Amino acid sequence: MTQGQNAMQALVLGQPAVRQNWVMLLRAQQWHVTEHSDWLDTLPNINFELVLLLAVEPGNRGIRMIQQLQRHFPHSYFCAVLTPEQLSQLPDLLQIGLDDYVLSSATAAEQCGRLQRLSHRLHQDYATEAFAATQATPNKISGSISLKQFPYLASHHLRQTLIRIRRQLEALLEDAKTPIQAAAIAQILERTRTVQQMLNAVLGDTSPTLRSPPLNPPLTHQDYIIVDHQFLVQQYSEGVQQYAEADCPVTLGQNVQESFPELMGVESLIAELLTGQTKGYELSGIARRSTVDYPVYFDLYINVYGQPASYQQSGYLIILINNATERMLFQQQLIQSANEAQLLLRKLATTKNYIAEIINAMADALIVTTQSGIIKKTNPAAQKLFGYQDYEMLAQPITHFVSDEAFLRKIAQSDFTDRAEVTCQRRNQESCYISFSCGIISTEEDNQEYVYVGRDVTERKQAEAKIQQLNHSLQERTQELEVVNEELESFSRTVSHDLKTPLSHIDFFNQLLLEEYGEQLPAEAQDYIRQIHQAGQRMQQLIHDLLQLSRATRMELDCATVDLSAIAHSISHQLRGNAPERVCRFLIPQTLPVWGNAALLRIVLENLLQNAWKYTRNEAAAQIEVGVCSTTQMPIPLDYEGQIFFVRDNGVGFDMAYADKLFRTFSRLHSARDFEGTGIGLTTVQRIIHRHGGQIWAEAAVGEGAVFYFTLASAQSNINDSPASDRETAAIAPAVE
């Protein structure tokens, strides 16, 4: 501050919302503050001691801003508030004239403390004549960019330099007897003053002020205390009070150990100093409680002041005190950052190992390549798939393994698909099919790499090829069956018309011959005519049964609700009408609703009831029963849930040893002489039941009757046509319209 001024001038550039706190801090430290929002505005023509920049634009625009402000205020001290991202720009800003900076990310207490030290330093420098001399030139003594950029580290090195120079001075003072030596001492003293000024510019310490100058004051800008050999204070600078114990300030004539208890127990070391056995004693990183959020740290350096003397003589010691708060906080931050970095490195290594384990455990093959297709990484699944070791695949082009050039061109053009099946080559020259999904990733060097994740689908492709071949064969077989069916249709028409008509004629003329000429023929000839008639009847019945079997197999399956009881009653009436002389009891429930085709289910009941009627004709008290039961009522357990229908009789029965022949075409368990039949009826019944999604089986005993059980699909089930095996056997009896 120049003489005659009560307050120093400060210019704060920044937006109102940002600069409010900084303006309050400066005014609290006796600054006269002028506020402006933009450096492009018309700036006042005032000599500001401090220019505080709250927002430095990035890049060349920020550099031009500082250069223009320096031209307008050539003697001002420039300080900028920078974000952590702008620290990379700091060397350029310091090079063009920025004097100091404050981090915007620092806490409020740190920012306040930094501004207090800056204000203190400027108040001190501007109060001296030395600073008045620097007003004539904008170059300050603290022009070293490295010191501004690294104040914490620089302060330590400057202090050590000052100690070494002082030691040189002490050595020369002992033997200074010639003018040459005196000139050397003067040169060293000048170097000492220069270094002291640089240290003061970095640390912001106060200039020494001696309360009582009985001795020549030390040539230093550090805080100091001069004591005698009994540790009694002789002189001290005002700044030492901030380092003393709070309840015991430093006073003249007081034992310095009361204010600085760290000096207790060092009497033997002091004796070595006073006798010249050692050159100095240092205590570093001492902490004191303070009014701010963090303690004050300082270093103590003790040395002989003046001529060395014996411990018994009157010798003086100088205790230099250096503020090490910023250095210690910086070291703590470095240690914390190093610990955090170590933790991050461990986490990174753990994550890397975790990812590597996942990749190695993948069942799918993984290949990573550069943009040019050179393989950089593979996993064990890829090595096993292609039959190579890892080192054999690395640095190889992917075209060595993937032979689908169209697929690789799409990948090179960043035309990715969710899944692509391509042909690849194994080490044993076998071709395989791999289903690849591809993606792109960016590396730390901003390069792009391609990731291929593949799965071996060779077996599936071979199975698909086999299925296609089977489908082709099936189509050919279907076409052949269609031709056979056409031939069967033609045969059905032949049976229906060309074969049935001649049989009718044979039977008609045979009957006419018997009626008109029967009396003229011998008994043996009449018997022949009756056998011809019976054979014709059997032939017609056989044709009828075959046509019925064909119809049951090929009829359109239109399903609806059908009452089996009503059908059974109708059939029983027909049977009684054909043989009214027979005595037979029918047991039929009132209703048996089912889901199926009415015409086909009538054929089922006709065959079953006609068989029961036929095989009970020798019984005096014949009984035929139609009913329904559940699986719990069956004598043996069944893997079926639902209703089971049955037709039971008390006829001749059959031997269960031959039950497997029941449903074979033309297979009969009884002689045709005993019971007529064609052996087709039960085959027809089985086809119809199967078409309705059910099953049929029988239980019997010789002389005890038989019971036929059958199941039908429920109304909710989808009843499909008969299986292919049924369709093929349908060729035995083609359909007749």
XYZ file of C-alpha atoms in Angstrom:
737
model
C 0.000 0.000 0.000
C 1.368 3.446 -0.932
C 1.761 6.121 1.645
C -1.265 8.174 2.453
C -3.751 5.444 1.644
C -5.927 3.881 4.307
C -6.958 0.882 2.183
C -5.453 -0.955 -0.745
C -7.354 -1.146 -4.017
C -8.658 -4.479 -5.342
C -10.524 -5.173 -8.596
C -12.813 -8.246 -8.599
C -13.926 -9.497 -12.041
C -16.812 -11.994 -12.117
C -20.553 -12.483 -12.044
C -22.413 -10.952 -9.050
C -23.536 -14.286 -7.617
C -19.947 -15.603 -7.654
C -18.046 -12.534 -6.497
C -20.207 -11.761 -3.445
C -18.286 -14.000 -1.005
C -14.881 -12.892 -2.301
C -15.810 -9.228 -1.978
C -16.867 -9.768 1.646
C -13.576 -11.531 2.435
C -11.482 -8.730 0.901
C -13.400 -5.986 2.651
C -13.012 -7.813 5.954
C -9.234 -7.527 5.403
C -9.330 -3.741 4.867
C -9.419 -3.777 1.033
C -11.230 -1.153 -1.030
C -13.036 -3.328 -3.602
C -14.204 -2.369 -7.087
C -16.525 -4.872 -8.798
C -16.923 -5.559 -12.521
C -18.783 -8.340 -14.361
C -16.718 -8.563 -17.570
C -13.160 -7.704 -18.528
C -14.468 -6.326 -21.820
C -16.343 -3.571 -19.929
C -14.843 -0.089 -19.575
C -12.383 -0.529 -16.732
C -11.464 2.340 -14.354
C -8.072 3.976 -14.701
C -7.000 3.187 -11.136
C -3.785 1.614 -9.865
C -5.129 -1.618 -8.320
C -2.745 -3.511 -6.045
C -4.755 -6.728 -6.606
C -6.786 -7.981 -9.574
C -8.871 -11.061 -8.638
C -10.203 -13.048 -11.615
C -13.140 -15.252 -10.596
C -13.609 -16.851 -14.025
C -10.787 -17.461 -16.520
C -12.046 -18.583 -19.879
C -10.348 -21.714 -21.265
C -7.829 -21.709 -24.065
C -6.417 -18.706 -25.901
C -9.342 -16.502 -24.913
C -8.316 -16.677 -21.235
C -4.688 -15.921 -22.153
C -5.735 -12.855 -24.184
C -7.861 -11.678 -21.247
C -4.919 -11.736 -18.805
C -2.589 -10.091 -21.324
C -5.028 -7.256 -21.952
C -5.600 -6.740 -18.215
C -1.818 -6.637 -17.638
C -1.444 -3.934 -20.246
C -4.175 -1.954 -18.497
C -2.830 -2.640 -14.973
C 0.940 -3.197 -15.410
C 1.780 -2.956 -11.681
C -1.059 -5.054 -10.274
C -0.824 -8.460 -8.633
C -2.960 -10.957 -10.579
C -4.694 -13.860 -8.823
C -7.177 -16.260 -10.496
C -9.769 -18.672 -9.135
C -9.308 -21.858 -11.189
C -11.261 -25.080 -11.455
C -9.400 -28.428 -11.154
C -9.870 -28.925 -14.915
C -7.947 -25.663 -15.612
C -4.803 -26.789 -13.764
C -3.471 -28.186 -17.039
C -3.556 -24.596 -18.384
C -1.729 -23.202 -15.336
C 1.837 -23.221 -16.830
C 0.679 -21.070 -19.765
C -1.140 -18.655 -17.460
C 1.886 -18.304 -15.177
C 4.132 -17.785 -18.192
C 2.150 -14.759 -19.379
C 2.079 -13.105 -15.933
C -0.455 -14.724 -13.602
C 0.999 -14.325 -10.078
C -1.095 -16.716 -7.990
C -4.187 -18.895 -8.053
C -6.851 -20.364 -5.751
C -8.715 -23.604 -6.442
C -12.492 -23.257 -6.640
C -12.840 -26.807 -5.292
C -11.084 -25.896 -2.023
C -13.138 -25.603 1.148
C -14.329 -22.208 2.355
C -11.805 -22.305 5.210
C -8.931 -23.079 2.805
C -9.967 -20.291 0.426
C -10.243 -17.844 3.324
C -6.821 -18.820 4.680
C -5.223 -18.547 1.233
C -6.706 -15.100 0.690
C -5.566 -13.964 4.160
C -1.971 -14.966 3.423
C -2.086 -13.285 0.024
C -3.502 -10.097 1.554
C -0.905 -10.164 4.327
C 1.933 -10.527 1.837
C 0.708 -7.704 -0.388
C 0.175 -5.388 2.587
C 3.760 -6.102 3.692
C 5.384 -5.768 0.262
C 3.538 -2.608 -0.680
C 4.535 -1.020 2.649
C 8.278 -1.210 1.894
C 10.422 0.875 -0.346
C 11.603 -2.231 -2.111
C 8.158 -2.695 -3.545
C 8.032 0.980 -4.565
C 11.091 0.326 -6.659
C 9.404 -2.641 -8.338
C 6.533 -0.284 -9.335
C 8.770 1.074 -12.070
C 8.904 -2.325 -13.747
C 6.261 -5.041 -13.936
C 8.864 -7.747 -13.318
C 8.690 -8.877 -9.675
C 11.469 -10.547 -7.764
C 9.306 -13.665 -7.491
C 9.191 -14.139 -11.194
C 10.079 -17.787 -11.171
C 7.186 -19.656 -12.693
C 8.197 -22.863 -11.029
C 7.929 -21.273 -7.570
C 4.449 -19.968 -8.314
C 3.309 -23.224 -9.718
C 4.670 -25.337 -6.848
C 4.734 -23.070 -3.738
C 4.694 -25.881 -1.218
C 7.667 -27.778 -2.553
C 9.607 -24.597 -3.386
C 9.337 -23.249 0.161
C 11.126 -26.287 1.570
C 13.979 -26.105 -0.941
C 14.435 -22.340 -0.452
C 14.674 -22.749 3.308
C 17.355 -25.420 2.921
C 19.245 -23.144 0.511
C 19.129 -20.307 3.057
C 20.575 -22.556 5.767
C 23.448 -23.676 3.542
C 24.301 -20.069 2.621
C 24.254 -18.984 6.258
C 26.647 -21.798 7.133
C 29.020 -20.602 4.414
C 28.763 -17.096 5.841
C 29.580 -18.277 9.336
C 32.641 -20.144 8.113
C 33.941 -17.077 6.249
C 33.271 -14.757 9.171
C 35.638 -16.778 11.341
C 38.600 -16.222 8.949
C 37.734 -12.901 7.250
C 41.105 -11.040 7.304
C 41.582 -9.686 3.755
C 39.491 -7.418 1.450
C 38.992 -10.329 -0.923
C 37.432 -12.343 1.812
C 35.282 -9.390 2.835
C 34.022 -9.084 -0.764
C 33.162 -12.785 -0.793
C 31.254 -12.340 2.444
C 29.356 -9.401 0.970
C 28.451 -11.459 -2.106
C 27.131 -14.282 0.085
C 25.158 -11.788 2.158
C 23.566 -10.434 -1.019
C 22.587 -13.957 -2.079
C 21.094 -14.474 1.382
C 18.961 -11.357 1.101
C 17.723 -12.388 -2.363
C 16.753 -15.863 -1.215
C 15.066 -14.394 1.857
C 12.962 -12.131 -0.332
C 11.962 -15.076 -2.548
C 11.046 -17.149 0.495
C 8.999 -14.247 1.857
C 7.113 -13.963 -1.482
C 6.199 -17.651 -1.323
C 5.411 -18.048 2.365
C 3.885 -14.627 3.077
C 5.688 -14.281 6.375
C 5.980 -10.959 8.230
C 9.220 -8.991 8.232
C 11.245 -9.216 11.382
C 10.551 -6.670 14.063
C 12.793 -6.678 17.123
C 11.393 -5.413 20.381
C 14.848 -4.896 21.881
C 17.867 -4.604 19.580
C 20.839 -5.212 21.847
C 22.255 -7.562 19.263
C 22.495 -7.235 15.499
C 19.238 -8.724 14.038
C 19.657 -11.864 11.917
C 19.565 -11.467 8.179
C 16.394 -13.534 7.614
C 12.740 -13.025 6.788
C 11.697 -16.112 8.753
C 10.271 -15.796 12.254
C 12.942 -16.262 14.824
C 13.824 -16.302 18.534
C 17.281 -15.501 19.955
C 18.056 -17.147 23.294
C 21.086 -17.476 25.507
C 22.660 -20.725 26.631
C 20.054 -20.966 29.420
C 17.165 -20.782 26.859
C 16.134 -17.300 28.060
C 14.560 -15.222 25.295
C 16.678 -12.211 24.181
C 14.900 -11.198 20.961
C 12.021 -12.519 18.851
C 9.872 -11.567 15.874
C 6.172 -10.897 16.314
C 5.213 -13.835 14.104
C 6.449 -16.395 16.635
C 3.338 -15.944 18.810
C 1.203 -17.954 16.381
C 3.485 -20.965 16.957
C 3.755 -20.736 20.765
C 1.500 -22.554 23.181
C -1.784 -20.661 23.468
C -1.559 -20.202 27.252
C 2.120 -19.208 27.253
C 3.128 -16.508 24.742
C 6.794 -15.641 24.133
C 8.169 -12.806 26.323
C 11.654 -11.403 26.870
C 13.618 -13.108 29.609
C 11.287 -16.101 29.666
C 12.477 -19.673 29.212
C 11.613 -20.504 25.618
C 10.868 -24.102 26.606
C 7.668 -22.915 28.296
C 6.282 -21.633 24.977
C 7.879 -24.408 22.954
C 7.889 -27.578 25.098
C 9.367 -29.466 22.128
C 12.771 -28.000 23.173
C 12.776 -29.785 26.514
C 15.414 -32.496 26.860
C 17.747 -31.142 24.121
C 20.325 -29.606 26.495
C 23.051 -32.059 25.429
C 22.439 -31.230 21.779
C 22.621 -27.508 22.549
C 25.965 -28.088 24.281
C 27.285 -29.748 21.087
C 26.067 -26.739 19.092
C 27.769 -24.206 21.341
C 31.044 -26.164 21.309
C 30.997 -26.507 17.523
C 30.586 -30.280 17.504
C 27.450 -30.036 15.351
C 26.267 -27.433 12.861
C 22.556 -27.346 13.614
C 19.517 -29.094 15.020
C 16.117 -29.331 13.344
C 12.580 -30.356 14.392
C 10.084 -30.719 11.543
C 6.290 -30.924 11.300
C 5.366 -29.637 14.784
C 1.608 -29.090 15.140
C -0.269 -26.410 17.102
C -3.989 -25.944 17.557
C -5.371 -22.919 15.744
C -8.621 -21.064 15.190
C -9.079 -22.581 11.710
C -10.324 -26.052 10.867
C -6.825 -27.501 10.679
C -3.734 -27.145 12.965
C -0.751 -24.911 12.255
C 2.418 -26.821 11.353
C 5.940 -25.373 11.650
C 9.618 -26.385 11.547
C 12.269 -25.386 14.133
C 15.942 -24.979 13.197
C 18.430 -24.183 16.016
C 21.957 -22.881 15.416
C 24.614 -20.764 17.065
C 24.111 -17.023 16.671
C 27.409 -15.136 16.541
C 30.810 -16.640 17.452
C 30.707 -20.248 18.752
C 31.546 -20.525 22.412
C 31.916 -23.133 25.022
C 28.953 -24.168 27.007
C 30.193 -22.211 29.993
C 30.711 -18.947 28.070
C 27.984 -16.517 27.077
C 26.763 -17.870 23.735
C 23.542 -17.191 21.896
C 21.297 -19.466 19.900
C 18.924 -18.518 17.111
C 15.742 -20.544 16.638
C 14.360 -20.147 13.102
C 10.656 -20.934 12.704
C 9.211 -21.749 9.309
C 5.448 -22.089 8.664
C 5.009 -25.577 7.232
C 1.211 -25.732 7.293
C 0.715 -25.719 3.560
C 3.562 -28.179 3.082
C 2.249 -30.563 5.721
C -1.322 -30.328 4.439
C 0.009 -30.879 0.959
C 2.001 -33.907 2.163
C -1.081 -35.256 3.934
C -3.084 -34.791 0.779
C -0.335 -36.529 -1.174
C -0.328 -39.427 1.280
C -4.115 -39.614 1.169
C -4.059 -39.437 -2.623
C -1.363 -42.106 -2.718
C -3.409 -44.335 -0.418
C -6.537 -43.746 -2.487
C -4.561 -44.436 -5.652
C -3.241 -47.637 -4.080
C -6.784 -48.677 -3.172
C -7.962 -47.851 -6.677
C -5.103 -49.863 -8.140
C -6.023 -52.812 -5.938
C -9.671 -52.509 -6.923
C -8.636 -52.188 -10.545
C -6.459 -55.281 -10.270
C -9.273 -57.162 -8.503
C -11.771 -56.059 -11.145
C -9.357 -57.008 -13.902
C -8.838 -60.462 -12.390
C -12.600 -60.830 -11.918
C -13.268 -59.944 -15.552
C -10.481 -62.273 -16.669
C -12.014 -65.132 -14.669
C -15.425 -64.451 -16.225
C -13.918 -64.431 -19.717
C -12.000 -67.640 -19.046
C -15.121 -69.319 -17.625
C -17.284 -68.419 -20.631
C -18.616 -71.384 -22.571
C -18.761 -69.210 -25.702
C -15.669 -68.345 -27.691
C -14.332 -64.774 -27.301
C -12.031 -63.092 -29.825
C -10.914 -59.435 -29.708
C -9.293 -57.908 -32.804
C -8.017 -54.551 -33.965
C -9.729 -52.600 -36.721
C -7.437 -54.301 -39.209
C -8.531 -57.736 -37.973
C -5.429 -58.725 -35.980
C -6.298 -60.878 -32.951
C -5.371 -59.318 -29.596
C -7.108 -61.617 -27.107
C -8.827 -65.001 -26.956
C -10.349 -67.103 -24.194
C -9.974 -70.862 -23.546
C -13.310 -71.587 -25.232
C -12.060 -70.014 -28.488
C -8.783 -71.925 -28.256
C -10.642 -75.205 -27.739
C -13.078 -74.449 -30.551
C -10.394 -73.819 -33.172
C -7.791 -76.228 -31.779
C -4.998 -73.684 -31.170
C -3.036 -72.463 -28.168
C -3.413 -68.834 -27.082
C 0.025 -67.770 -28.332
C -0.704 -69.398 -31.708
C -3.830 -67.279 -32.239
C -2.476 -63.943 -31.015
C -1.225 -61.509 -33.691
C -2.862 -63.663 -36.388
C -5.464 -62.215 -38.796
C -8.990 -63.362 -38.089
C -9.312 -64.419 -41.730
C -7.063 -67.335 -40.798
C -9.977 -68.761 -38.784
C -13.135 -67.188 -40.267
C -13.504 -67.919 -43.962
C -16.747 -65.992 -44.574
C -15.456 -62.916 -46.400
C -18.905 -61.315 -46.729
C -19.331 -61.406 -42.955
C -15.894 -59.850 -42.361
C -16.626 -57.068 -44.875
C -19.793 -56.176 -42.990
C -17.857 -56.025 -39.726
C -15.200 -53.818 -41.317
C -18.004 -51.460 -42.409
C -19.418 -51.462 -38.827
C -22.500 -53.261 -40.114
C -23.190 -55.319 -37.000
C -25.945 -57.877 -36.660
C -27.343 -59.475 -33.523
C -26.313 -62.941 -34.628
C -24.602 -64.237 -37.759
C -23.808 -67.872 -38.557
C -20.578 -68.149 -40.524
C -18.286 -70.893 -41.728
C -14.946 -71.256 -39.908
C -11.883 -73.464 -40.222
C -10.454 -75.588 -37.416
C -6.824 -76.560 -37.073
C -7.519 -80.031 -38.450
C -8.952 -78.385 -41.585
C -12.499 -79.289 -40.609
C -15.204 -76.762 -41.391
C -17.522 -75.709 -38.612
C -20.424 -73.318 -38.208
C -20.085 -70.569 -35.589
C -22.899 -68.246 -34.536
C -21.186 -64.892 -33.879
C -22.480 -61.762 -32.174
C -20.208 -58.768 -32.690
C -19.666 -55.421 -31.007
C -17.244 -52.512 -30.941
C -15.324 -51.097 -27.961
C -13.026 -48.080 -27.521
C -9.602 -48.368 -25.892
C -7.736 -45.839 -23.728
C -5.932 -44.652 -26.853
C -9.324 -43.918 -28.516
C -8.795 -46.836 -30.876
C -11.644 -49.110 -31.857
C -11.514 -52.854 -31.371
C -13.970 -55.550 -32.435
C -15.324 -58.180 -30.041
C -16.564 -61.490 -31.437
C -18.567 -63.831 -29.186
C -19.215 -67.148 -30.940
C -21.008 -70.404 -30.226
C -20.454 -73.675 -32.073
C -23.670 -74.567 -33.918
C -22.174 -77.249 -36.157
C -24.286 -80.056 -34.689
C -27.437 -77.987 -34.984
C -26.651 -77.111 -38.613
C -26.013 -80.772 -39.372
C -29.276 -81.707 -37.649
C -31.100 -79.054 -39.669
C -29.584 -80.437 -42.867
C -30.675 -83.925 -41.865
C -34.169 -82.654 -41.062
C -34.332 -80.945 -44.444
C -33.296 -84.204 -46.076
C -35.952 -86.082 -44.095
C -38.536 -83.479 -45.024
C -37.625 -83.926 -48.661
C -37.960 -87.699 -48.289
C -41.238 -87.212 -46.467
C -42.529 -85.017 -49.256
C -41.609 -87.696 -51.740
C -43.308 -90.308 -49.540
C -46.376 -88.099 -49.232
C -46.566 -87.754 -52.976
C -46.319 -91.522 -53.317
C -49.080 -91.960 -50.746
C -51.247 -89.498 -52.608
C -50.796 -91.624 -55.746
C -51.626 -94.751 -53.749
C -54.671 -93.044 -52.290
C -55.855 -92.129 -55.760
C -55.425 -95.744 -56.778
C -57.301 -96.787 -53.634
C -60.095 -94.411 -54.517
C -60.277 -96.038 -57.888
C -60.265 -99.461 -56.242
C -63.007 -98.342 -53.852
C -65.199 -97.380 -56.749
C -64.495 -100.779 -58.306
C -65.439 -102.582 -55.106
C -68.480 -100.432 -54.631
C -69.882 -100.765 -58.124
C -68.103 -103.292 -60.351
C -67.680 -105.996 -57.646
C -70.819 -105.533 -55.603
C -73.156 -105.568 -58.596
C -72.041 -108.985 -59.939
C -72.367 -110.450 -56.437
C -75.913 -109.204 -56.275
C -76.624 -110.802 -59.645
C -75.069 -114.127 -58.499
C -77.146 -114.154 -55.346
C -80.307 -113.168 -57.257
C -80.004 -115.897 -59.905
C -78.914 -118.465 -57.325
C -82.037 -117.725 -55.303
C -84.187 -117.794 -58.490
C -82.693 -121.174 -59.443
C -83.510 -122.580 -55.999
C -87.092 -121.302 -56.067
C -88.028 -122.412 -59.635
C -86.036 -125.618 -60.028
C -85.323 -126.587 -56.473
C -87.815 -129.468 -56.439
C -86.310 -130.935 -59.615
C -82.787 -130.946 -58.217
C -81.385 -133.649 -55.979
C -80.768 -132.861 -52.345
C -77.039 -132.590 -52.861
C -77.497 -129.978 -55.649
C -79.851 -127.973 -53.413
C -77.176 -128.005 -50.704
C -74.660 -126.630 -53.193
C -77.031 -123.805 -54.112
C -77.478 -122.920 -50.402
C -73.656 -122.860 -49.890
C -73.304 -120.550 -52.919
C -75.905 -118.253 -51.362
C -74.114 -118.227 -47.986
C -70.773 -117.546 -49.641
C -72.289 -114.623 -51.521
C -73.718 -113.259 -48.285
C -70.324 -113.538 -46.615
C -68.700 -111.796 -49.562
C -71.190 -108.928 -49.370
C -70.648 -108.675 -45.587
C -66.896 -108.622 -46.111
C -67.209 -105.855 -48.682
C -69.509 -103.984 -46.316
C -67.029 -104.289 -43.434
C -64.087 -103.214 -45.579
C -65.972 -100.179 -46.795
C -66.938 -99.380 -43.227
C -63.279 -99.651 -42.125
C -62.226 -97.342 -44.931
C -64.979 -94.895 -44.064
C -63.964 -94.911 -40.398
C -60.392 -94.067 -41.337
C -61.054 -91.390 -43.941
C -64.283 -89.765 -42.833
C -64.061 -86.063 -41.901
C -63.958 -85.825 -38.120
C -66.681 -83.296 -37.304
C -67.130 -83.497 -33.549
C -70.022 -82.515 -31.312
C -71.720 -83.712 -28.134
C -73.030 -87.253 -28.661
C -75.233 -89.328 -26.338
C -73.904 -92.917 -26.363
C -76.970 -94.141 -24.432
C -79.339 -93.059 -27.193
C -77.196 -94.827 -29.817
C -77.011 -97.991 -27.680
C -80.826 -98.061 -27.233
C -81.332 -97.695 -30.990
C -78.953 -100.591 -31.758
C -80.498 -102.821 -29.099
C -83.958 -102.328 -30.661
C -82.576 -103.315 -34.086
C -80.971 -106.470 -32.663
C -84.191 -107.534 -30.898
C -86.193 -106.858 -34.052
C -83.914 -109.108 -36.090
C -84.255 -111.987 -33.599
C -87.440 -111.529 -31.580
C -87.255 -115.118 -30.286
C -84.096 -114.345 -28.248
C -84.209 -113.453 -24.580
C -81.494 -110.873 -23.717
C -81.340 -108.188 -21.064
C -79.757 -104.821 -22.002
C -78.411 -102.561 -19.181
C -77.965 -99.032 -20.590
C -77.794 -95.806 -18.519
C -80.193 -92.976 -19.279
C -77.496 -90.728 -20.716
C -73.796 -90.954 -21.617
C -72.726 -87.619 -23.167
C -69.342 -87.583 -24.943
C -67.500 -85.403 -27.441
C -66.978 -86.985 -30.845
C -68.303 -87.826 -34.295
C -71.818 -89.296 -34.072
C -71.577 -91.490 -37.194
C -68.228 -93.004 -36.225
C -69.213 -93.578 -32.603
C -72.363 -95.386 -33.875
C -70.078 -97.749 -35.837
C -68.119 -98.396 -32.603
C -71.231 -99.340 -30.631
C -72.729 -101.338 -33.527
C -69.635 -103.562 -33.717
C -69.255 -103.978 -29.963
C -72.973 -104.635 -29.321
C -73.307 -106.953 -32.346
C -70.314 -108.965 -31.074
C -71.868 -109.155 -27.605
C -75.238 -110.180 -29.144
C -73.481 -112.834 -31.267
C -71.383 -114.366 -28.502
C -74.299 -114.577 -26.000
C -76.774 -116.373 -28.265
C -76.133 -119.678 -26.547
C -76.852 -118.225 -23.128
C -80.319 -118.858 -21.707
C -80.144 -115.615 -19.646
C -78.026 -113.366 -21.838
C -77.053 -109.925 -20.498
C -75.330 -107.016 -22.258
C -74.311 -103.889 -20.335
C -73.188 -100.447 -21.567
C -71.761 -98.137 -18.910
C -69.002 -95.886 -17.598
C -66.540 -96.157 -14.706
C -63.505 -94.322 -13.299
C -59.871 -95.387 -13.065
C -60.279 -96.100 -9.327
C -62.850 -98.752 -10.171
C -60.511 -100.642 -12.485
C -58.942 -103.865 -11.200
C -55.482 -102.735 -12.310
C -53.977 -99.167 -12.022
C -54.002 -97.059 -15.176
C -52.014 -93.965 -16.111
C -55.161 -92.160 -17.133
C -57.541 -89.674 -15.549
C -61.084 -89.477 -16.870
C -64.112 -91.596 -17.753
C -63.745 -95.142 -19.053
C -66.646 -96.553 -21.091
C -67.319 -100.257 -21.403
C -69.506 -102.890 -23.132
C -69.850 -106.086 -21.038
C -71.504 -109.430 -21.854
C -71.794 -112.842 -20.246
C -71.104 -114.806 -23.437
C -68.484 -117.351 -24.338
C -65.524 -115.030 -23.667
C -62.019 -115.826 -24.937
C -58.567 -116.771 -23.787
C -56.528 -113.657 -22.766
C -53.413 -115.345 -24.105
C -54.665 -114.387 -27.584
C -55.816 -110.864 -26.670
C -53.093 -109.305 -28.845
C -54.856 -110.689 -31.956
C -58.204 -109.045 -31.194
C -57.671 -105.866 -33.216
C -55.714 -107.336 -36.103
C -57.394 -107.252 -39.497
C -58.963 -110.618 -40.521
C -57.877 -112.146 -37.207
C -60.560 -114.180 -35.358
C -60.447 -116.013 -32.021
C -63.461 -118.274 -32.787
C -64.174 -120.637 -35.656
C -66.394 -119.368 -38.498
C -68.480 -122.549 -38.109
C -69.336 -121.507 -34.520
C -69.665 -117.753 -34.940
C -69.843 -115.894 -38.221
C -67.717 -112.823 -38.879
C -65.051 -111.238 -41.091
C -62.402 -110.208 -38.523
C -62.606 -106.551 -39.508
C -65.111 -105.107 -37.022
C -62.764 -104.687 -34.033
C -60.076 -103.229 -36.297
C -62.572 -100.593 -37.378
C -63.489 -99.901 -33.740
C -59.838 -99.421 -32.790
C -59.244 -96.963 -35.678
C -62.231 -94.846 -34.650
C -61.223 -94.789 -30.979
C -57.674 -93.761 -31.883
C -58.973 -90.979 -34.100
C -60.908 -89.678 -31.095
C -57.701 -89.582 -29.042
C -58.592 -92.622 -26.940
C -57.575 -96.212 -26.290
C -59.425 -99.572 -26.332
C -58.631 -102.880 -24.633
C -60.473 -105.993 -23.481
C -60.626 -108.373 -20.526
C -62.235 -111.823 -20.694
C -62.227 -115.377 -19.511
C -63.382 -118.473 -21.373
C -67.046 -119.195 -20.550
C -67.361 -116.088 -18.343
C -67.941 -113.374 -20.931
C -65.904 -110.393 -22.038
C -65.730 -106.649 -21.403
C -64.353 -104.049 -23.844
C -63.093 -100.773 -22.296
C -62.469 -97.607 -24.291
C -61.653 -93.927 -23.597
C -62.396 -90.763 -25.550
C -60.785 -87.329 -25.557
C -62.619 -84.603 -23.607
C -64.539 -81.816 -25.283
C -61.606 -79.417 -24.682
C -59.022 -81.619 -26.397
C -58.011 -81.190 -30.017
C -58.819 -84.459 -31.834
C -56.503 -84.869 -34.779
C -56.752 -87.270 -37.658
C -55.429 -90.764 -37.263
C -51.633 -91.175 -37.249
C -49.628 -92.029 -40.328
C -49.574 -95.726 -39.442
C -53.393 -95.797 -39.507
C -53.482 -93.955 -42.783
C -51.123 -96.459 -44.329
C -53.125 -99.478 -43.168
C -56.256 -97.812 -44.484
C -55.230 -99.113 -47.876
C -56.751 -102.445 -46.860
C -60.317 -101.088 -47.139
C -60.634 -97.932 -49.248
C -63.508 -95.534 -48.666
C -66.740 -95.956 -50.615
C -69.113 -93.120 -51.138
